[in-house]
PDB file of N, CA and C in Angstrom:
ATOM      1  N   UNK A 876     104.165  63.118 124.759  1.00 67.00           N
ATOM      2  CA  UNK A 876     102.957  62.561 124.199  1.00 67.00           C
ATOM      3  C   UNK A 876     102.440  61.484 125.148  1.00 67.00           C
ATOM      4  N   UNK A 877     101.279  61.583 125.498  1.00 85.00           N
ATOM      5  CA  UNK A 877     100.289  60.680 126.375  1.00 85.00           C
ATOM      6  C   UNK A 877      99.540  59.366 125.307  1.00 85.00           C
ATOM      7  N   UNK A 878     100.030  58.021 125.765  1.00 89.00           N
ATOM      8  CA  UNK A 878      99.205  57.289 124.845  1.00 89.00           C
ATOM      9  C   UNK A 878      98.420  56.388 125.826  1.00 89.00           C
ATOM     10  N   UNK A 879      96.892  56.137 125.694  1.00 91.00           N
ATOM     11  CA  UNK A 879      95.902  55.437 126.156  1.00 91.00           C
ATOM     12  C   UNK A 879      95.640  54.472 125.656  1.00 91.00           C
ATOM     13  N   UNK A 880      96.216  53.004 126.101  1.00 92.00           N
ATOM     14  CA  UNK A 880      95.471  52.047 125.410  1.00 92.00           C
ATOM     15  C   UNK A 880      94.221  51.983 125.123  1.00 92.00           C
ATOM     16  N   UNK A 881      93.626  51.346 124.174  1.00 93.00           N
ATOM     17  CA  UNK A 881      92.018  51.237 124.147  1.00 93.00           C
ATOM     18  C   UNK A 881      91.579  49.783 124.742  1.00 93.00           C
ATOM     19  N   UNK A 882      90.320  49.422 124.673  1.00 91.00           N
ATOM     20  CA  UNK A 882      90.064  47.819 125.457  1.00 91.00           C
ATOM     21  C   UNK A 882      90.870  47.495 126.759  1.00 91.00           C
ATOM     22  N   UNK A 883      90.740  46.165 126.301  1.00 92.00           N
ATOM     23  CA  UNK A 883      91.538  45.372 127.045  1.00 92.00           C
ATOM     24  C   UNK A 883      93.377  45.314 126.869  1.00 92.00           C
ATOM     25  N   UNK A 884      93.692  46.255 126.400  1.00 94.00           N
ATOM     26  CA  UNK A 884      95.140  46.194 126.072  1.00 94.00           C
ATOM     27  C   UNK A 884      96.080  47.131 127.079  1.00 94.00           C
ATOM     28  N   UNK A 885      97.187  47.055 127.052  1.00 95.00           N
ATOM     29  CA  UNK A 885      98.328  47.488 128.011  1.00 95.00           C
ATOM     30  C   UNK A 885      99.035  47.888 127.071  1.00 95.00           C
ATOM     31  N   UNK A 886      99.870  49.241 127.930  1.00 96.00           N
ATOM     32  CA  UNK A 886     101.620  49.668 126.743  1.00 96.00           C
ATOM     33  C   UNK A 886     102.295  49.160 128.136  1.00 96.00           C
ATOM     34  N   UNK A 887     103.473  48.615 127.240  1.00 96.00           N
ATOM     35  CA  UNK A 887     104.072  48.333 128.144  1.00 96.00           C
ATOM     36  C   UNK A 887     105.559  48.261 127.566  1.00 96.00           C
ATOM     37  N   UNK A 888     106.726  49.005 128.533  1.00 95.00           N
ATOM     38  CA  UNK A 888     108.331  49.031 127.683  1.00 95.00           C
ATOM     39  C   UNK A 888     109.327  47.747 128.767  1.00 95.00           C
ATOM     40  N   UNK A 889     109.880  47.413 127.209  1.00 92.00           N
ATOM     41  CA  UNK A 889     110.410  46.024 127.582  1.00 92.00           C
ATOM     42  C   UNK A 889     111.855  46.581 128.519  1.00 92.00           C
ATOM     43  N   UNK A 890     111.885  45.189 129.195  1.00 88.00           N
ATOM     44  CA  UNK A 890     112.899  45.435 130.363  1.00 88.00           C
ATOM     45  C   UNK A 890     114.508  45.120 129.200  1.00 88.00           C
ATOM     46  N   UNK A 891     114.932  45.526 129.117  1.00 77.00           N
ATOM     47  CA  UNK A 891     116.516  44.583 128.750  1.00 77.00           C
ATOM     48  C   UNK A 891     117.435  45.023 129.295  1.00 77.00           C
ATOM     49  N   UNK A 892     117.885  43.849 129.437  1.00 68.00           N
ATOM     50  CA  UNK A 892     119.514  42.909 130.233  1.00 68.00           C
ATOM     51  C   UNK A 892     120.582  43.108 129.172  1.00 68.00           C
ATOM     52  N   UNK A 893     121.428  43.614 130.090  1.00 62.00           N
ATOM     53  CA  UNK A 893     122.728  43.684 129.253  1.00 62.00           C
ATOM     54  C   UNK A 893     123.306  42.165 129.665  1.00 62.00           C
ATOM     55  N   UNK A 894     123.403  41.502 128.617  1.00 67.00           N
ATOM     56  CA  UNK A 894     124.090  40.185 128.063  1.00 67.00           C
ATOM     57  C   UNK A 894     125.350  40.060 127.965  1.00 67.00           C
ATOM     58  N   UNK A 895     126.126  39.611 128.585  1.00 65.00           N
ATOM     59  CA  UNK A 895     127.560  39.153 128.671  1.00 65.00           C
ATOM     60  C   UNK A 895     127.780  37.518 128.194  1.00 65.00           C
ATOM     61  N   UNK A 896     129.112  37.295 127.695  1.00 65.00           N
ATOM     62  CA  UNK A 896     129.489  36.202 127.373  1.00 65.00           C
ATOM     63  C   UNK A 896     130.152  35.734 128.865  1.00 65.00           C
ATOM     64  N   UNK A 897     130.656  34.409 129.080  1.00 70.00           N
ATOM     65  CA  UNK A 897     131.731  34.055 130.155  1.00 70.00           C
ATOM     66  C   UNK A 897     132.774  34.711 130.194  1.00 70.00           C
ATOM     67  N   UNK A 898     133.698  35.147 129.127  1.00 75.00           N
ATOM     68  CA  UNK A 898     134.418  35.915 128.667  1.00 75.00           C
ATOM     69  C   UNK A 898     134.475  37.328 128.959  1.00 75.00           C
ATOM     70  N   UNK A 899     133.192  38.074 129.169  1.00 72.00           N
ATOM     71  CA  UNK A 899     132.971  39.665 129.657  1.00 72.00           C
ATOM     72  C   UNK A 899     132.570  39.951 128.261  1.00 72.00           C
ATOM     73  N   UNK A 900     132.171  39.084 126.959  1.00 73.00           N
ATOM     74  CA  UNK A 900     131.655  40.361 125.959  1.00 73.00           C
ATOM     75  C   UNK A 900     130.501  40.511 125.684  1.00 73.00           C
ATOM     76  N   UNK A 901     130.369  41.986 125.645  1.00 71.00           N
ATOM     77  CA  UNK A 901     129.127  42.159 125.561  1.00 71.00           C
ATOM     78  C   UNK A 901     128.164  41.935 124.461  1.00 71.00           C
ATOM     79  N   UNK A 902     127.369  41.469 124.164  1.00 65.00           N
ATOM     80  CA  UNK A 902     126.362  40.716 123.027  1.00 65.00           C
ATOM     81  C   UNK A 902     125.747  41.810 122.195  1.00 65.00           C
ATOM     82  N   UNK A 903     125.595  42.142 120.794  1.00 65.00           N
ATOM     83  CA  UNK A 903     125.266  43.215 120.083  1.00 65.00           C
ATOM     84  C   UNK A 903     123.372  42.806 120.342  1.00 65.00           C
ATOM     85  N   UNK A 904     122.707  43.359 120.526  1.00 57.00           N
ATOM     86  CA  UNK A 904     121.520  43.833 120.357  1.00 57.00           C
ATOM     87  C   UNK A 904     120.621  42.553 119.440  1.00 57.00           C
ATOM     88  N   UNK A 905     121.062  42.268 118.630  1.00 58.00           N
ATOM     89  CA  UNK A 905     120.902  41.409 116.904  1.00 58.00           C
ATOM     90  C   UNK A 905     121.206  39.991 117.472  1.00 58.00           C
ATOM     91  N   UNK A 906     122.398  39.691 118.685  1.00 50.00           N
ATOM     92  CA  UNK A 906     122.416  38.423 119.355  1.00 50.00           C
ATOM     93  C   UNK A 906     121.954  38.286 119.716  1.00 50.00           C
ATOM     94  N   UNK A 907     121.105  38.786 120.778  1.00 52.00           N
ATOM     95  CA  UNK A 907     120.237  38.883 122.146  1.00 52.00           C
ATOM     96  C   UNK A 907     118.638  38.240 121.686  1.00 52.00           C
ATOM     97  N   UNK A 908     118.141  37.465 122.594  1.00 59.00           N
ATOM     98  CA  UNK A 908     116.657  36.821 122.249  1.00 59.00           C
ATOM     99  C   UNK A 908     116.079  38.153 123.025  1.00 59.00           C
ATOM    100  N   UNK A 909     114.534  38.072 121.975  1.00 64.00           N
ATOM    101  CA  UNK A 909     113.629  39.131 122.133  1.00 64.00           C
ATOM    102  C   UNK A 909     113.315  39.371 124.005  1.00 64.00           C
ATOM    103  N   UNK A 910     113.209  40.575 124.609  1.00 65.00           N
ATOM    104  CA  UNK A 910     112.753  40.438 125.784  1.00 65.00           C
ATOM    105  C   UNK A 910     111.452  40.187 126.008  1.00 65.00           C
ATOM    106  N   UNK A 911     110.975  39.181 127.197  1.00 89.00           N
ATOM    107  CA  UNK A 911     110.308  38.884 127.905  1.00 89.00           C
ATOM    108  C   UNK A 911     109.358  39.887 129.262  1.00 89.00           C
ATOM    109  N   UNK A 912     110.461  40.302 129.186  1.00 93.00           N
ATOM    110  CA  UNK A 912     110.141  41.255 130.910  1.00 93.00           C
ATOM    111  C   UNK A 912     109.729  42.485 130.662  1.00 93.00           C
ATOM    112  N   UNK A 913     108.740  43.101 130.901  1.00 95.00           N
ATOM    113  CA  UNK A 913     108.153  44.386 130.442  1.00 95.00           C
ATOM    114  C   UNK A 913     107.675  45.070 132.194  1.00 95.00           C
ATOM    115  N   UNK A 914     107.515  46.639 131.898  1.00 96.00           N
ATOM    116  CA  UNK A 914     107.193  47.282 132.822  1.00 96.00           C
ATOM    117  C   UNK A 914     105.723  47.944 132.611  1.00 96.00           C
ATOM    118  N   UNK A 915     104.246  47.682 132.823  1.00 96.00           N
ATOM    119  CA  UNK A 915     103.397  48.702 132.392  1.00 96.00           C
ATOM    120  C   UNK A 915     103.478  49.772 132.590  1.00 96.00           C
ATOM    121  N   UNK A 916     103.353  50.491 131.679  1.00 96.00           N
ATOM    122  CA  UNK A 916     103.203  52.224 131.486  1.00 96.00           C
ATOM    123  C   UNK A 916     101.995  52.477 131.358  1.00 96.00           C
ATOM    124  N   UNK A 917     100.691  52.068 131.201  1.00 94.00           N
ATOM    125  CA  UNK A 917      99.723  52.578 131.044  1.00 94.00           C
ATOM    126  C   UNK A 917      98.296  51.393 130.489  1.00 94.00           C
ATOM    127  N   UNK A 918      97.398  51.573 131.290  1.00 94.00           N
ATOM    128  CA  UNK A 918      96.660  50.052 131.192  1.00 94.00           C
ATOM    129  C   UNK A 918      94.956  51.038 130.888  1.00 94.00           C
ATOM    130  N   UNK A 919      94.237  49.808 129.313  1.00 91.00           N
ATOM    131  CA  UNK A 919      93.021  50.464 129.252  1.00 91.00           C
ATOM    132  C   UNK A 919      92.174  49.948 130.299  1.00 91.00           C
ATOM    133  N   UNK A 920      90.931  49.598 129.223  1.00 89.00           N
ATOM    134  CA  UNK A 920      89.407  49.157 129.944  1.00 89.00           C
ATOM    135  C   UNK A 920      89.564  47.642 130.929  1.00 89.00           C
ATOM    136  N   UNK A 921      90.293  47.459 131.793  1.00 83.00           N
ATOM    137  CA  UNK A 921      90.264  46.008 132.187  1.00 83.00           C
ATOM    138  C   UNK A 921      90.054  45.935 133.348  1.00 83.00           C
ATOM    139  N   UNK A 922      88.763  46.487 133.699  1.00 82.00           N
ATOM    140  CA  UNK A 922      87.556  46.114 135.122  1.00 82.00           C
ATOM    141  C   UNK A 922      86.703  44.783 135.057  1.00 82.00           C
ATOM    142  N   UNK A 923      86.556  44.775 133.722  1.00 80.00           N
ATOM    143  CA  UNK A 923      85.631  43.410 133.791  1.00 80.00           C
ATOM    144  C   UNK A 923      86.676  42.091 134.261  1.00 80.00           C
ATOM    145  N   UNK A 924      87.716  42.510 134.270  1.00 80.00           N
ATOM    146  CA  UNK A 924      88.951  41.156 134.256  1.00 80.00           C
ATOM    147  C   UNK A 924      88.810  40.592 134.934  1.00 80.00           C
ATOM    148  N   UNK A 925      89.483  39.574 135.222  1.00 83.00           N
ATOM    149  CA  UNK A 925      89.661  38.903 136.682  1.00 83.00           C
ATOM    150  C   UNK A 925      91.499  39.148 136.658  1.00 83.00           C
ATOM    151  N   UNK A 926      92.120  39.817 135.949  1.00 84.00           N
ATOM    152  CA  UNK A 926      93.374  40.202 136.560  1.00 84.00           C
ATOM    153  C   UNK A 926      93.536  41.363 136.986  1.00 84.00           C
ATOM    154  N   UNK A 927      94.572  41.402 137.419  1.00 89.00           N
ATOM    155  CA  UNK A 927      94.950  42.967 138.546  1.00 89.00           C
ATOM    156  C   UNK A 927      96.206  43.155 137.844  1.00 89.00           C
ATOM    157  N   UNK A 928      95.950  43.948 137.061  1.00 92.00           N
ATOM    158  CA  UNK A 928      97.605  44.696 136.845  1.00 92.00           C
ATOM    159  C   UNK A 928      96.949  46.110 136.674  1.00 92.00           C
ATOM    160  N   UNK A 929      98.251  46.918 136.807  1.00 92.00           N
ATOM    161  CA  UNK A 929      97.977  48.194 137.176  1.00 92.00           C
ATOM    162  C   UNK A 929      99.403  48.560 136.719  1.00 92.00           C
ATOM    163  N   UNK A 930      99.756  50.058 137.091  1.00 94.00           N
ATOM    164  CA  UNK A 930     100.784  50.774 135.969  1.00 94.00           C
ATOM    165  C   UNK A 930     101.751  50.741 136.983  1.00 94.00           C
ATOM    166  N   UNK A 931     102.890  50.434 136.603  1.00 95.00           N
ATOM    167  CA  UNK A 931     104.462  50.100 137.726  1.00 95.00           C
ATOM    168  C   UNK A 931     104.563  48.507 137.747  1.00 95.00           C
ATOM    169  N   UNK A 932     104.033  47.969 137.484  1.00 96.00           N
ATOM    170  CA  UNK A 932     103.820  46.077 137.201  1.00 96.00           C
ATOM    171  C   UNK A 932     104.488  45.941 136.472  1.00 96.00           C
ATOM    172  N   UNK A 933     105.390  44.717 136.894  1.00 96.00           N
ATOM    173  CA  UNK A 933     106.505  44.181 136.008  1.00 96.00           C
ATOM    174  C   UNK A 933     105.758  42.704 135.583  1.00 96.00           C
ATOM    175  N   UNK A 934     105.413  42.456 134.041  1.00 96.00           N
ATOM    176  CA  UNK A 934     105.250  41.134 133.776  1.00 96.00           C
ATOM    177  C   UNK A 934     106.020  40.435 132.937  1.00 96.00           C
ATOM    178  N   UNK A 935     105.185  39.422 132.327  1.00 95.00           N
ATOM    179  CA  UNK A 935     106.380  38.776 131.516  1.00 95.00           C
ATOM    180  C   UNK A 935     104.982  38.514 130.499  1.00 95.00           C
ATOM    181  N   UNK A 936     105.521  38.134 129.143  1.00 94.00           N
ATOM    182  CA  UNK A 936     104.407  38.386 128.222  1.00 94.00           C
ATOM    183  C   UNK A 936     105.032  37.354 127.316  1.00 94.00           C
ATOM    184  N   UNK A 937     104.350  37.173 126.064  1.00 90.00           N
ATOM    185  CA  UNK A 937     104.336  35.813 124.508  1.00 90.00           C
ATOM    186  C   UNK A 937     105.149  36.848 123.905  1.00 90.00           C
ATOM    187  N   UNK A 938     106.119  35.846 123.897  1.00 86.00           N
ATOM    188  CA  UNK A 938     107.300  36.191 123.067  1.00 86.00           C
ATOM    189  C   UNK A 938     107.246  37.197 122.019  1.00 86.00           C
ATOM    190  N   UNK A 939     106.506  36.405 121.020  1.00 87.00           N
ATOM    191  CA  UNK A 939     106.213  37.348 119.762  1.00 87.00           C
ATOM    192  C   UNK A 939     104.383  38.268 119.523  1.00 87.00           C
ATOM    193  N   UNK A 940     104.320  39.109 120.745  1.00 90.00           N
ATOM    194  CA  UNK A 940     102.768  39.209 121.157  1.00 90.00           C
ATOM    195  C   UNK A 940     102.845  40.711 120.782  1.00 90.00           C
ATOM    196  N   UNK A 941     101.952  41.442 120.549  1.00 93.00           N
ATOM    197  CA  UNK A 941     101.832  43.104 120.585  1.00 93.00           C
ATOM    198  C   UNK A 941     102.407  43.132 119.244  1.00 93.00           C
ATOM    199  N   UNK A 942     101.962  45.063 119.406  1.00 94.00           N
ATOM    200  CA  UNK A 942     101.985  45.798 118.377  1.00 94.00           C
ATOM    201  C   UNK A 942     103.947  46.621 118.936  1.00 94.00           C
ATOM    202  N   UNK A 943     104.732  46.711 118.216  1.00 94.00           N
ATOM    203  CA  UNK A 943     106.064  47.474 118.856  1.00 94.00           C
ATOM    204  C   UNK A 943     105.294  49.324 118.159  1.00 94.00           C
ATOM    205  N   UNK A 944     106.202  50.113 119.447  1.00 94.00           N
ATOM    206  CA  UNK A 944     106.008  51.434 118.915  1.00 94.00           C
ATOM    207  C   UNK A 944     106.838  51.974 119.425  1.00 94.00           C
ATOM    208  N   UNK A 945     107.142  53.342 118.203  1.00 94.00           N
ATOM    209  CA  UNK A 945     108.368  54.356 119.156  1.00 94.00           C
ATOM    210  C   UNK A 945     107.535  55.335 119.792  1.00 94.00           C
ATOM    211  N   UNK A 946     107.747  55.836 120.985  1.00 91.00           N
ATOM    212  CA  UNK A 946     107.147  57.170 121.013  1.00 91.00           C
ATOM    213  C   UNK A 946     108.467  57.720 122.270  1.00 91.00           C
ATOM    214  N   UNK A 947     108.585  59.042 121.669  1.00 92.00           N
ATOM    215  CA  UNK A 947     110.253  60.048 121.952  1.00 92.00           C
ATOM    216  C   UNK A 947     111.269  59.004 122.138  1.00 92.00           C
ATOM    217  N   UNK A 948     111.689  58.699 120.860  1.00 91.00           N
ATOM    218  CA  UNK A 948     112.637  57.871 120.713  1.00 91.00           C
ATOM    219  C   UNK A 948     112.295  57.026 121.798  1.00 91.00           C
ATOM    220  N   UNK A 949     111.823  56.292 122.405  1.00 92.00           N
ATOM    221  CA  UNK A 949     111.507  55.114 123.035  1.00 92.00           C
ATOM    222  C   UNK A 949     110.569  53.986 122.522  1.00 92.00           C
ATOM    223  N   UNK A 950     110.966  52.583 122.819  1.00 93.00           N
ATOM    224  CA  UNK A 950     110.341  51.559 122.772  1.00 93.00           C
ATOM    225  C   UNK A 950     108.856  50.781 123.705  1.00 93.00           C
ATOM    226  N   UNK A 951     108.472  50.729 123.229  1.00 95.00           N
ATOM    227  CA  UNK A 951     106.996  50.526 123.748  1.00 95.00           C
ATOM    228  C   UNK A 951     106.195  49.665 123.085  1.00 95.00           C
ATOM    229  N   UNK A 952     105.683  48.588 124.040  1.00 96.00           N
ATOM    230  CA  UNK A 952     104.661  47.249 122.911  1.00 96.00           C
ATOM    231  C   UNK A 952     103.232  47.522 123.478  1.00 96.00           C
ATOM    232  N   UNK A 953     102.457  47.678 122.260  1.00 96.00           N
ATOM    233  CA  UNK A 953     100.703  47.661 123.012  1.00 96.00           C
ATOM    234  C   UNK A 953     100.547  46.151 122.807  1.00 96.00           C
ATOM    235  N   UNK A 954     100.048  45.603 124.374  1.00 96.00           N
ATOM    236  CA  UNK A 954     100.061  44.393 124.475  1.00 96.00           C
ATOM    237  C   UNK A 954      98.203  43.795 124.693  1.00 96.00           C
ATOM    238  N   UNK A 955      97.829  43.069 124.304  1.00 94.00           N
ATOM    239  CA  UNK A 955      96.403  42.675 124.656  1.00 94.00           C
ATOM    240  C   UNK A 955      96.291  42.071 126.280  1.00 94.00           C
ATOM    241  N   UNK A 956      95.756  42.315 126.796  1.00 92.00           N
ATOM    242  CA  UNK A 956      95.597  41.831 128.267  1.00 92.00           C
ATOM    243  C   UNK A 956      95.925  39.899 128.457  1.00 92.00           C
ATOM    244  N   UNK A 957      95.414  39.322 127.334  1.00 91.00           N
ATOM    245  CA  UNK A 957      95.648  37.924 127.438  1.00 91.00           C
ATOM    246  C   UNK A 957      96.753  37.071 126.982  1.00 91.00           C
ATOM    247  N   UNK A 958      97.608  37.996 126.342  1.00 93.00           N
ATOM    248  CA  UNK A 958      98.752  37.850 126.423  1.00 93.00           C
ATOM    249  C   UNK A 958     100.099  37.890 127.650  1.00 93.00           C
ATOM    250  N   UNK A 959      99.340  38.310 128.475  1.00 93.00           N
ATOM    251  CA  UNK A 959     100.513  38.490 129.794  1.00 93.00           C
ATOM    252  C   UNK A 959     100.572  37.263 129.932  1.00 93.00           C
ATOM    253  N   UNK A 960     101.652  36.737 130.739  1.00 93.00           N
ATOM    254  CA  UNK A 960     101.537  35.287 131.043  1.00 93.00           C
ATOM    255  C   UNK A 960     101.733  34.853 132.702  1.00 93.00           C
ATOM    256  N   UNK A 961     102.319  36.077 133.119  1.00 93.00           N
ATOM    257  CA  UNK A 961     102.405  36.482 134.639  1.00 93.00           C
ATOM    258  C   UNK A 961     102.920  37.703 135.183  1.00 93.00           C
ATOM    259  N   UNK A 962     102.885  37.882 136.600  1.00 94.00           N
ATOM    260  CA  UNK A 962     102.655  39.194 137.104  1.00 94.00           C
ATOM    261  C   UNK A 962     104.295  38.636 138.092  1.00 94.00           C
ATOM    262  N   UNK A 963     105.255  39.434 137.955  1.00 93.00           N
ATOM    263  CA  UNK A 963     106.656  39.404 138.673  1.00 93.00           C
ATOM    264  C   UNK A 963     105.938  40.131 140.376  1.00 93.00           C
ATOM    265  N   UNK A 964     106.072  39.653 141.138  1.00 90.00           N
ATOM    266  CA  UNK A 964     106.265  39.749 142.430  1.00 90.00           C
ATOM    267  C   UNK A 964     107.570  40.252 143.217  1.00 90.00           C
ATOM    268  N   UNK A 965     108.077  41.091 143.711  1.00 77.00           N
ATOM    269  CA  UNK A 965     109.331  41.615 144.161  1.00 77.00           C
ATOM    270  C   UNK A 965     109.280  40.816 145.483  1.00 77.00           C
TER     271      UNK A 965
END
């Protein structure tokens, strides 16, 4: 299934880190703070912008921002464009 944001909005699937204690244990899912780090998958109408993101962009986004969705058993947030908060640079 193909999903197109509409507007100014982005899908975008969150990055997560497997979480270790000092100890080596690994943190259940339910411990872990919400992720931050997202990858775009697919970006609408945002020519008028003055930002540049485009699809393969790793950003970082508001904590508690977007809509969450499954699509084929996967996780995916439609995010509003003014919610990004920056663009990760490799």
């Amino acid at each position: 299934m193909k999903v197109r944001p509409l507007g100014s909005r982005l899908l975008i699937k969150p990055i997560t880190e497997e979480k270790r204690t000092e100890g080596g244990i690994v943190l259940p899912d339910t411990a872990k703070e919400k992720p931050m780090k997202a990858e775009v998958i697919a970006v609408g109408n945002i020519e008028d912008s003055d930002i540049e993101i485009n699809v393969g962009d790793k950003v970082i986004f508001s904590k508690y921002s977007g809509t969450e969705i499954k699509i084929e058993d996967e996780d995916y947030i439609i995010i509003d464009l003014d919610d990004i908060l920056a663009k990760i640079e490799d």
